[in-house]
Every structure is written in C-alpha cells, then in structure tokens.
Amino acid sequence: MGSFQLEDFAAGWIGGAASVIIGHPLDTVKTRLQAGVNYGNTLSCIRTVYRRESVFGFFKGMSFPLASIAVYNSVVFGVFSNTQRFLSQHHCKEPEASRSHTLSDLLLASMVAGVVSVGLGAPVDLIKIRLQMQTQPFREANLALKPQAVALGNQPVYQGPVHCIATIVRTEGLAGMYRGVGAMLLRDVPGYCLYFIPYVFLNDWITPEACTGPNPCAVWLAGGMAGAISWGTATPMDVVKSRLQADGVYLNKYKGVLDCISQSYQKEGLKGDTRLRHHEKYAPCW
C-alpha cells in the first residue's frame, strides 16, 4: 500500500533528542516540585537545587532519557503518522485522499500512539524520576522512615541508570518497572488525542493553500498551541504519575492511583494536581 514511511520515525528521533537536551533542567524542577518536599515555589526550587547540587543537579538522570527518549519519540510519532495514514488510505483508495484527515482516524491513531507510549515510556520515566528524586530532602519524623531508609537518605540510592534498573527489578520485580502505569495511561491516551488532533487541524488551517509541503512557521505555531492544550488537561495526572513513580525510593507512601489523588487533594487541594503547569512541555517522555 506504500503508506509506511521511515521519515516519520527519523523526525520523532530528532525531536525527542532535542526535547531532552533543552527541557531536562526544567523537567527536573517540575519533578522536584511535584513529588518533593520543602521546595516552595519554582524559583525557590531552582535556588535550592543549585545551592545543594550545583548546575549538574538539574541534569540528574539525563543520560538514560537521552539514550532512550529519542528512540521512544521516534516510535510514538512514527506509529501515529503511519497509523493515521493507513486508516485514511483504507477508507479512501485514491492516493490524493490520504492527505485528508478525519476526526475518527486521528482519534484512533492518537489512542494507539498513547498506548504505545505507555508501554515504552513507563520504564524510561520511572528511571528518570527515581534518579532525579533520590537526593531530594525528606523529613524522618513526618515520613516515619525505617532505620535503613534513614541511612540511605544520606547518600544516593542509585549509582546510575543501570544500577537503578537492577535495584528495582531485584526489589520489586519486573512489574516494578511499570509503577504508575495506570496514571500514565490516563495521562497519555487523552493527552495524545488532545495533542495530535489539534496539531493536525491547526497546522492544516494555518498553512497557506499554496504550500505543497509543511510550513515551518505553521508547524511551530500549531505544535506550541497543541502542546498547551494537551498539557492543560494532562498535568493533574502527570503529578499523580510522578508521585507514584518517585514513591518507593525510601518508602511506599501510596497504595495506588486513587490513594495518591486522595492524599494529594487532602494535603494540597486542587493546586497540588496542577503544580508547575507553566513549565510543562508535550514532548513525551513524555
């Protein structure tokens, strides 16, 4: 049928690598604010991390995402584009019809991409967050930590991505690599629908009719607007996901998605589910 194109995977790979390099420092701040303690606001968190860990503290856990998210983004964006193209050509046999976009095709392709993103991205996100959070301050009295956890709190729990993976598999089994997968599904499936669908329609609407190919300005503008739309709804579940995945470094605080939502709401109200929304980016890992 000729609908499969490797260019979509290459574009996703380049975009994924660029998003990690540019966005990881802000992602570290986001994770500390969402799952850490005693950080206050964004500026306070930045100052605290820099004072305690220098500039390198903002890049903790970056090596693993840099090596994996480029591949992850490549697969996710390639799956979406090729699925959408296949569905369009399946409905309309004419070659020119593949350029048209229907809401049902985009919705199904986005949902497939969302499910694939969880399967590939949950372990990546888990390792990244564990490495980002292992040096965050904690209070023994408030957390009722066990003696061995208190001892660990004075030094990094994980020596790197490989050691982190080995430790999680040894202590929690293979299922431990997918901690927070329920929250991630509730984040990524709707999130990708609210990213890809607005992006495609906005890009088509902004691109001048005379253009035969993608217009860079239209792509950037549509991507930025679609990212803002998607993260506006995805942030609350991203907070839950981050807290569930950070849980377990020193102790297990949450019993599941509903328990995490309940505890977060009781302690922080609605603001606890929308922390650092203005620093979010829809470049999945996401």
mmCIF file of C-alpha atoms in Angstrom:
data_model
loop_
_atom_site.group_PDB
_atom_site.id
_atom_site.type_symbol
_atom_site.label_atom_id
_atom_site.label_comp_id
_atom_site.label_asym_id
_atom_site.label_seq_id
_atom_site.Cartn_x
_atom_site.Cartn_y
_atom_site.Cartn_z
ATOM 1 C CA MET A 1 0.000 0.000 0.000
ATOM 2 C CA GLY A 2 3.045 2.276 0.361
ATOM 3 C CA SER A 3 1.755 4.052 3.442
ATOM 4 C CA PHE A 4 4.710 3.213 5.729
ATOM 5 C CA GLN A 5 7.303 5.985 5.875
ATOM 6 C CA LEU A 6 10.574 5.953 7.822
ATOM 7 C CA GLU A 7 10.779 9.757 7.688
ATOM 8 C CA ASP A 8 8.198 9.967 10.490
ATOM 9 C CA PHE A 9 10.438 7.880 12.752
ATOM 10 C CA ALA A 10 13.514 9.973 11.892
ATOM 11 C CA ALA A 11 11.667 13.209 12.681
ATOM 12 C CA GLY A 12 10.490 11.792 16.002
ATOM 13 C CA TRP A 13 14.045 10.710 16.884
ATOM 14 C CA ILE A 14 15.468 14.190 16.246
ATOM 15 C CA GLY A 15 12.627 15.878 18.119
ATOM 16 C CA GLY A 16 12.980 13.533 21.080
ATOM 17 C CA ALA A 17 16.716 14.113 21.441
ATOM 18 C CA ALA A 18 16.303 17.894 21.186
ATOM 19 C CA SER A 19 13.498 17.920 23.766
ATOM 20 C CA VAL A 20 15.629 16.064 26.330
ATOM 21 C CA ILE A 21 18.678 18.282 25.924
ATOM 22 C CA ILE A 22 16.695 21.525 26.117
ATOM 23 C CA GLY A 23 13.976 20.550 28.567
ATOM 24 C CA HIS A 24 15.625 18.274 31.141
ATOM 25 C CA PRO A 25 16.605 21.043 33.615
ATOM 26 C CA LEU A 26 13.004 22.282 33.742
ATOM 27 C CA ASP A 27 11.776 18.701 33.907
ATOM 28 C CA THR A 28 13.966 18.180 36.974
ATOM 29 C CA VAL A 29 12.431 21.250 38.627
ATOM 30 C CA LYS A 30 8.957 20.021 37.677
ATOM 31 C CA THR A 31 9.573 16.601 39.198
ATOM 32 C CA ARG A 32 11.028 18.038 42.418
ATOM 33 C CA LEU A 33 8.028 20.347 42.836
ATOM 34 C CA GLN A 34 5.518 17.603 42.082
ATOM 35 C CA ALA A 35 6.991 14.836 44.219
ATOM 36 C CA GLY A 36 9.486 16.505 46.573
ATOM 37 C CA VAL A 37 9.156 18.388 49.835
ATOM 38 C CA ASN A 38 10.297 21.767 51.184
ATOM 39 C CA TYR A 39 10.806 23.370 47.776
ATOM 40 C CA GLY A 40 8.127 26.089 47.930
ATOM 41 C CA ASN A 41 7.755 27.692 44.515
ATOM 42 C CA THR A 42 9.631 27.383 41.227
ATOM 43 C CA LEU A 43 12.340 29.951 41.947
ATOM 44 C CA SER A 44 12.893 28.539 45.419
ATOM 45 C CA CYS A 45 13.290 25.061 43.949
ATOM 46 C CA ILE A 46 15.823 26.292 41.381
ATOM 47 C CA ARG A 47 17.870 28.047 44.062
ATOM 48 C CA THR A 48 17.751 25.036 46.384
ATOM 49 C CA VAL A 49 18.848 22.574 43.708
ATOM 50 C CA TYR A 50 21.666 24.857 42.546
ATOM 51 C CA ARG A 51 22.884 25.542 46.090
ATOM 52 C CA ARG A 52 22.920 21.891 47.126
ATOM 53 C CA GLU A 53 23.878 20.150 43.894
ATOM 54 C CA SER A 54 25.339 22.880 41.619
ATOM 55 C CA VAL A 55 24.268 23.183 37.988
ATOM 56 C CA PHE A 56 24.778 19.454 37.498
ATOM 57 C CA GLY A 57 21.820 18.805 39.798
ATOM 58 C CA PHE A 58 19.482 19.972 37.042
ATOM 59 C CA PHE A 59 20.791 17.254 34.748
ATOM 60 C CA LYS A 60 20.408 14.287 37.112
ATOM 61 C CA GLY A 61 19.014 11.267 35.338
ATOM 62 C CA MET A 62 19.526 12.763 31.877
ATOM 63 C CA SER A 63 21.734 10.043 30.362
ATOM 64 C CA PHE A 64 19.045 7.377 30.329
ATOM 65 C CA PRO A 65 16.307 9.586 28.770
ATOM 66 C CA LEU A 66 18.788 10.942 26.221
ATOM 67 C CA ALA A 67 19.628 7.414 25.128
ATOM 68 C CA SER A 68 16.053 6.160 25.169
ATOM 69 C CA ILE A 69 13.594 9.016 24.596
ATOM 70 C CA ALA A 70 14.896 9.707 21.107
ATOM 71 C CA VAL A 71 14.004 6.116 20.200
ATOM 72 C CA TYR A 72 10.773 6.372 22.210
ATOM 73 C CA ASN A 73 9.631 9.541 20.412
ATOM 74 C CA SER A 74 10.645 8.052 17.099
ATOM 75 C CA VAL A 75 8.395 5.039 17.647
ATOM 76 C CA VAL A 76 5.447 7.020 19.066
ATOM 77 C CA PHE A 77 5.354 9.689 16.378
ATOM 78 C CA GLY A 78 6.081 7.127 13.677
ATOM 79 C CA VAL A 79 3.238 4.915 14.926
ATOM 80 C CA PHE A 80 0.803 7.835 14.944
ATOM 81 C CA SER A 81 1.697 9.087 11.468
ATOM 82 C CA ASN A 82 1.715 5.679 9.826
ATOM 83 C CA THR A 83 -1.466 4.539 11.609
ATOM 84 C CA GLN A 84 -3.280 7.698 10.563
ATOM 85 C CA ARG A 85 -2.015 7.350 7.006
ATOM 86 C CA PHE A 86 -3.040 3.680 6.860
ATOM 87 C CA LEU A 87 -6.548 4.448 8.138
ATOM 88 C CA SER A 88 -7.006 7.283 5.645
ATOM 89 C CA GLN A 89 -5.919 5.142 2.721
ATOM 90 C CA HIS A 90 -8.035 2.220 3.942
ATOM 91 C CA HIS A 91 -11.164 4.383 3.865
ATOM 92 C CA CYS A 92 -10.323 6.106 0.605
ATOM 93 C CA LYS A 93 -8.385 4.150 -2.006
ATOM 94 C CA GLU A 94 -7.409 7.231 -4.040
ATOM 95 C CA PRO A 95 -3.801 8.374 -3.384
ATOM 96 C CA GLU A 96 -4.812 12.000 -3.017
ATOM 97 C CA ALA A 97 -7.340 11.088 -0.349
ATOM 98 C CA SER A 98 -4.532 10.162 2.029
ATOM 99 C CA ARG A 99 -3.903 13.876 2.523
ATOM 100 C CA SER A 100 -7.343 14.388 4.090
ATOM 101 C CA HIS A 101 -7.869 13.988 7.817
ATOM 102 C CA THR A 102 -10.981 12.699 9.538
ATOM 103 C CA LEU A 103 -11.600 13.053 13.253
ATOM 104 C CA SER A 104 -12.195 9.307 13.709
ATOM 105 C CA ASP A 105 -8.892 8.398 12.046
ATOM 106 C CA LEU A 106 -6.954 10.937 14.096
ATOM 107 C CA LEU A 107 -8.660 9.819 17.302
ATOM 108 C CA LEU A 108 -7.853 6.142 16.751
ATOM 109 C CA ALA A 109 -4.269 6.865 15.660
ATOM 110 C CA SER A 110 -3.751 9.090 18.724
ATOM 111 C CA MET A 111 -5.075 6.406 21.065
ATOM 112 C CA VAL A 112 -2.773 3.797 19.523
ATOM 113 C CA ALA A 113 0.169 6.167 19.922
ATOM 114 C CA GLY A 114 -0.834 6.791 23.539
ATOM 115 C CA VAL A 115 -0.916 3.089 24.404
ATOM 116 C CA VAL A 116 2.438 2.521 22.677
ATOM 117 C CA SER A 117 3.904 5.494 24.542
ATOM 118 C CA VAL A 118 2.961 3.961 27.898
ATOM 119 C CA GLY A 119 4.425 0.581 27.009
ATOM 120 C CA LEU A 120 7.736 2.142 26.000
ATOM 121 C CA GLY A 121 7.802 5.206 28.214
ATOM 122 C CA ALA A 122 6.782 3.947 31.657
ATOM 123 C CA PRO A 123 10.179 2.362 32.457
ATOM 124 C CA VAL A 124 12.002 5.377 30.982
ATOM 125 C CA ASP A 125 10.006 7.825 33.085
ATOM 126 C CA LEU A 126 10.438 5.679 36.188
ATOM 127 C CA ILE A 127 14.239 5.592 35.937
ATOM 128 C CA LYS A 128 14.417 9.304 35.148
ATOM 129 C CA ILE A 129 12.248 10.283 38.105
ATOM 130 C CA ARG A 130 13.988 7.925 40.538
ATOM 131 C CA LEU A 131 17.372 9.407 39.614
ATOM 132 C CA GLN A 132 16.004 12.954 39.828
ATOM 133 C CA MET A 133 14.369 12.395 43.210
ATOM 134 C CA GLN A 134 16.888 10.292 45.122
ATOM 135 C CA THR A 135 18.700 13.314 46.593
ATOM 136 C CA GLN A 136 15.608 15.361 47.443
ATOM 137 C CA PRO A 137 15.342 16.315 51.120
ATOM 138 C CA PHE A 138 12.993 14.367 53.376
ATOM 139 C CA ARG A 139 11.906 14.553 56.983
ATOM 140 C CA GLU A 140 12.298 11.400 59.074
ATOM 141 C CA ALA A 141 9.630 12.341 61.620
ATOM 142 C CA ASN A 142 6.977 13.142 59.063
ATOM 143 C CA LEU A 143 7.656 10.124 56.876
ATOM 144 C CA ALA A 144 8.189 7.630 59.723
ATOM 145 C CA LEU A 145 11.093 6.096 57.872
ATOM 146 C CA LYS A 146 12.703 2.835 58.837
ATOM 147 C CA PRO A 147 16.308 2.962 60.150
ATOM 148 C CA GLN A 148 17.774 1.532 56.948
ATOM 149 C CA ALA A 149 15.889 4.119 54.895
ATOM 150 C CA VAL A 150 17.260 6.888 57.115
ATOM 151 C CA ALA A 151 20.759 5.651 56.475
ATOM 152 C CA LEU A 152 20.104 5.585 52.736
ATOM 153 C CA GLY A 153 18.728 9.095 52.868
ATOM 154 C CA ASN A 154 22.216 10.461 53.498
ATOM 155 C CA GLN A 155 23.568 9.093 50.219
ATOM 156 C CA PRO A 156 22.275 8.383 46.708
ATOM 157 C CA VAL A 157 20.248 5.195 46.497
ATOM 158 C CA TYR A 158 21.137 4.556 42.860
ATOM 159 C CA GLN A 159 24.590 4.794 41.281
ATOM 160 C CA GLY A 160 23.247 5.292 37.786
ATOM 161 C CA PRO A 161 20.577 4.113 35.320
ATOM 162 C CA VAL A 162 21.809 0.513 35.115
ATOM 163 C CA HIS A 163 22.091 0.191 38.903
ATOM 164 C CA CYS A 164 18.642 1.776 39.253
ATOM 165 C CA ILE A 165 17.092 -0.773 36.874
ATOM 166 C CA ALA A 166 18.825 -3.675 38.604
ATOM 167 C CA THR A 167 17.728 -2.448 42.052
ATOM 168 C CA ILE A 168 14.087 -2.019 41.039
ATOM 169 C CA VAL A 169 13.925 -5.421 39.343
ATOM 170 C CA ARG A 170 15.579 -7.078 42.342
ATOM 171 C CA THR A 171 13.364 -5.434 44.974
ATOM 172 C CA GLU A 172 10.063 -5.022 43.100
ATOM 173 C CA GLY A 173 10.267 -7.463 40.210
ATOM 174 C CA LEU A 174 9.647 -6.654 36.547
ATOM 175 C CA ALA A 175 6.254 -5.194 37.489
ATOM 176 C CA GLY A 176 8.140 -2.533 39.443
ATOM 177 C CA MET A 177 9.388 -1.075 36.165
ATOM 178 C CA TYR A 178 5.770 -0.197 35.385
ATOM 179 C CA ARG A 179 4.924 1.533 38.641
ATOM 180 C CA GLY A 180 2.409 4.305 37.924
ATOM 181 C CA VAL A 181 1.373 2.772 34.582
ATOM 182 C CA GLY A 182 -2.335 3.346 35.325
ATOM 183 C CA ALA A 183 -1.810 7.066 35.859
ATOM 184 C CA MET A 184 0.375 7.204 32.773
ATOM 185 C CA LEU A 185 -2.372 5.619 30.656
ATOM 186 C CA LEU A 186 -4.855 8.183 31.983
ATOM 187 C CA ARG A 187 -2.344 10.897 31.091
ATOM 188 C CA ASP A 188 -1.031 9.763 27.716
ATOM 189 C CA VAL A 189 -4.081 8.397 25.879
ATOM 190 C CA PRO A 190 -6.215 11.544 26.355
ATOM 191 C CA GLY A 191 -3.069 13.679 26.208
ATOM 192 C CA TYR A 192 -2.014 12.439 22.798
ATOM 193 C CA CYS A 193 -5.570 12.834 21.492
ATOM 194 C CA LEU A 194 -5.556 16.439 22.688
ATOM 195 C CA TYR A 195 -2.137 16.977 21.146
ATOM 196 C CA PHE A 196 -2.236 15.294 17.747
ATOM 197 C CA ILE A 197 -5.805 16.217 16.779
ATOM 198 C CA PRO A 198 -5.469 19.988 17.457
ATOM 199 C CA TYR A 199 -1.983 19.921 15.918
ATOM 200 C CA VAL A 200 -3.141 18.375 12.639
ATOM 201 C CA PHE A 201 -6.172 20.638 12.242
ATOM 202 C CA LEU A 202 -4.325 23.790 13.341
ATOM 203 C CA ASN A 203 -1.428 23.006 11.024
ATOM 204 C CA ASP A 204 -3.788 22.494 8.085
ATOM 205 C CA TRP A 205 -5.651 25.691 8.951
ATOM 206 C CA ILE A 206 -2.525 27.845 9.352
ATOM 207 C CA THR A 207 -0.603 26.500 6.345
ATOM 208 C CA PRO A 208 -1.258 28.592 3.211
ATOM 209 C CA GLU A 209 -3.107 26.714 0.481
ATOM 210 C CA ALA A 210 -0.311 27.460 -1.976
ATOM 211 C CA CYS A 211 2.186 25.449 0.077
ATOM 212 C CA THR A 212 2.783 21.934 -1.204
ATOM 213 C CA GLY A 213 4.770 20.836 1.860
ATOM 214 C CA PRO A 214 4.968 21.548 5.606
ATOM 215 C CA ASN A 215 5.367 25.210 6.503
ATOM 216 C CA PRO A 216 7.931 25.637 9.345
ATOM 217 C CA CYS A 217 6.096 28.557 10.949
ATOM 218 C CA ALA A 218 2.791 26.688 10.820
ATOM 219 C CA VAL A 219 4.390 23.577 12.328
ATOM 220 C CA TRP A 220 5.967 25.525 15.214
ATOM 221 C CA LEU A 221 2.834 27.532 15.948
ATOM 222 C CA ALA A 222 0.488 24.552 15.711
ATOM 223 C CA GLY A 223 2.829 22.443 17.841
ATOM 224 C CA GLY A 224 3.037 25.095 20.546
ATOM 225 C CA MET A 225 -0.722 25.615 20.681
ATOM 226 C CA ALA A 226 -1.432 21.875 20.666
ATOM 227 C CA GLY A 227 1.104 21.342 23.451
ATOM 228 C CA ALA A 228 -0.558 23.993 25.593
ATOM 229 C CA ILE A 229 -3.990 22.420 25.043
ATOM 230 C CA SER A 230 -2.826 18.900 25.845
ATOM 231 C CA TRP A 231 -0.865 19.795 28.972
ATOM 232 C CA GLY A 232 -3.741 21.835 30.314
ATOM 233 C CA THR A 233 -5.584 18.575 30.871
ATOM 234 C CA ALA A 234 -2.641 16.182 31.300
ATOM 235 C CA THR A 235 -0.845 17.958 34.160
ATOM 236 C CA PRO A 236 -3.015 16.664 37.060
ATOM 237 C CA MET A 237 -2.485 13.041 36.060
ATOM 238 C CA ASP A 238 1.201 13.755 35.394
ATOM 239 C CA VAL A 239 1.534 14.890 39.012
ATOM 240 C CA VAL A 240 -0.053 11.633 40.175
ATOM 241 C CA LYS A 241 2.230 9.618 37.886
ATOM 242 C CA SER A 242 5.355 11.407 39.117
ATOM 243 C CA ARG A 243 4.431 10.859 42.760
ATOM 244 C CA LEU A 244 3.664 7.185 42.234
ATOM 245 C CA GLN A 245 6.942 6.641 40.380
ATOM 246 C CA ALA A 246 9.000 8.601 42.916
ATOM 247 C CA ASP A 247 7.303 6.614 45.670
ATOM 248 C CA GLY A 248 9.488 3.718 46.728
ATOM 249 C CA VAL A 249 12.892 5.400 46.789
ATOM 250 C CA TYR A 250 12.816 5.490 50.594
ATOM 251 C CA LEU A 251 9.359 4.103 51.427
ATOM 252 C CA ASN A 252 5.996 3.265 49.872
ATOM 253 C CA LYS A 253 3.572 6.073 50.616
ATOM 254 C CA TYR A 254 0.758 5.480 48.123
ATOM 255 C CA LYS A 255 -1.380 2.381 47.553
ATOM 256 C CA GLY A 256 -2.410 3.305 44.016
ATOM 257 C CA VAL A 257 -3.768 5.998 41.723
ATOM 258 C CA LEU A 258 -6.916 6.760 43.735
ATOM 259 C CA ASP A 259 -4.999 6.814 47.024
ATOM 260 C CA CYS A 260 -2.414 9.200 45.566
ATOM 261 C CA ILE A 261 -5.158 11.512 44.274
ATOM 262 C CA SER A 262 -6.919 11.397 47.650
ATOM 263 C CA GLN A 263 -3.788 12.155 49.687
ATOM 264 C CA SER A 264 -2.681 14.919 47.313
ATOM 265 C CA TYR A 265 -6.096 16.582 47.417
ATOM 266 C CA GLN A 266 -6.387 16.336 51.208
ATOM 267 C CA LYS A 267 -2.971 17.925 51.753
ATOM 268 C CA GLU A 268 -2.795 20.467 48.914
ATOM 269 C CA GLY A 269 -6.228 20.835 47.362
ATOM 270 C CA LEU A 270 -6.586 21.313 43.617
ATOM 271 C CA LYS A 271 -3.309 23.221 43.344
ATOM 272 C CA GLY A 272 -1.472 20.023 44.206
ATOM 273 C CA ASP A 273 -2.661 18.484 40.936
ATOM 274 C CA THR A 274 -1.596 21.411 38.774
ATOM 275 C CA ARG A 275 1.903 22.161 40.050
ATOM 276 C CA LEU A 276 4.278 23.702 37.526
ATOM 277 C CA ARG A 277 1.844 23.562 34.626
ATOM 278 C CA HIS A 278 3.593 26.548 33.001
ATOM 279 C CA HIS A 279 6.820 24.565 32.663
ATOM 280 C CA GLU A 280 5.281 21.522 31.025
ATOM 281 C CA LYS A 281 6.143 20.506 27.520
ATOM 282 C CA TYR A 282 4.437 17.941 25.367
ATOM 283 C CA ALA A 283 7.487 16.191 24.069
ATOM 284 C CA PRO A 284 6.803 12.834 25.580
ATOM 285 C CA CYS A 285 8.670 11.340 27.994
ATOM 286 C CA TRP A 286 6.802 12.319 27.577
#
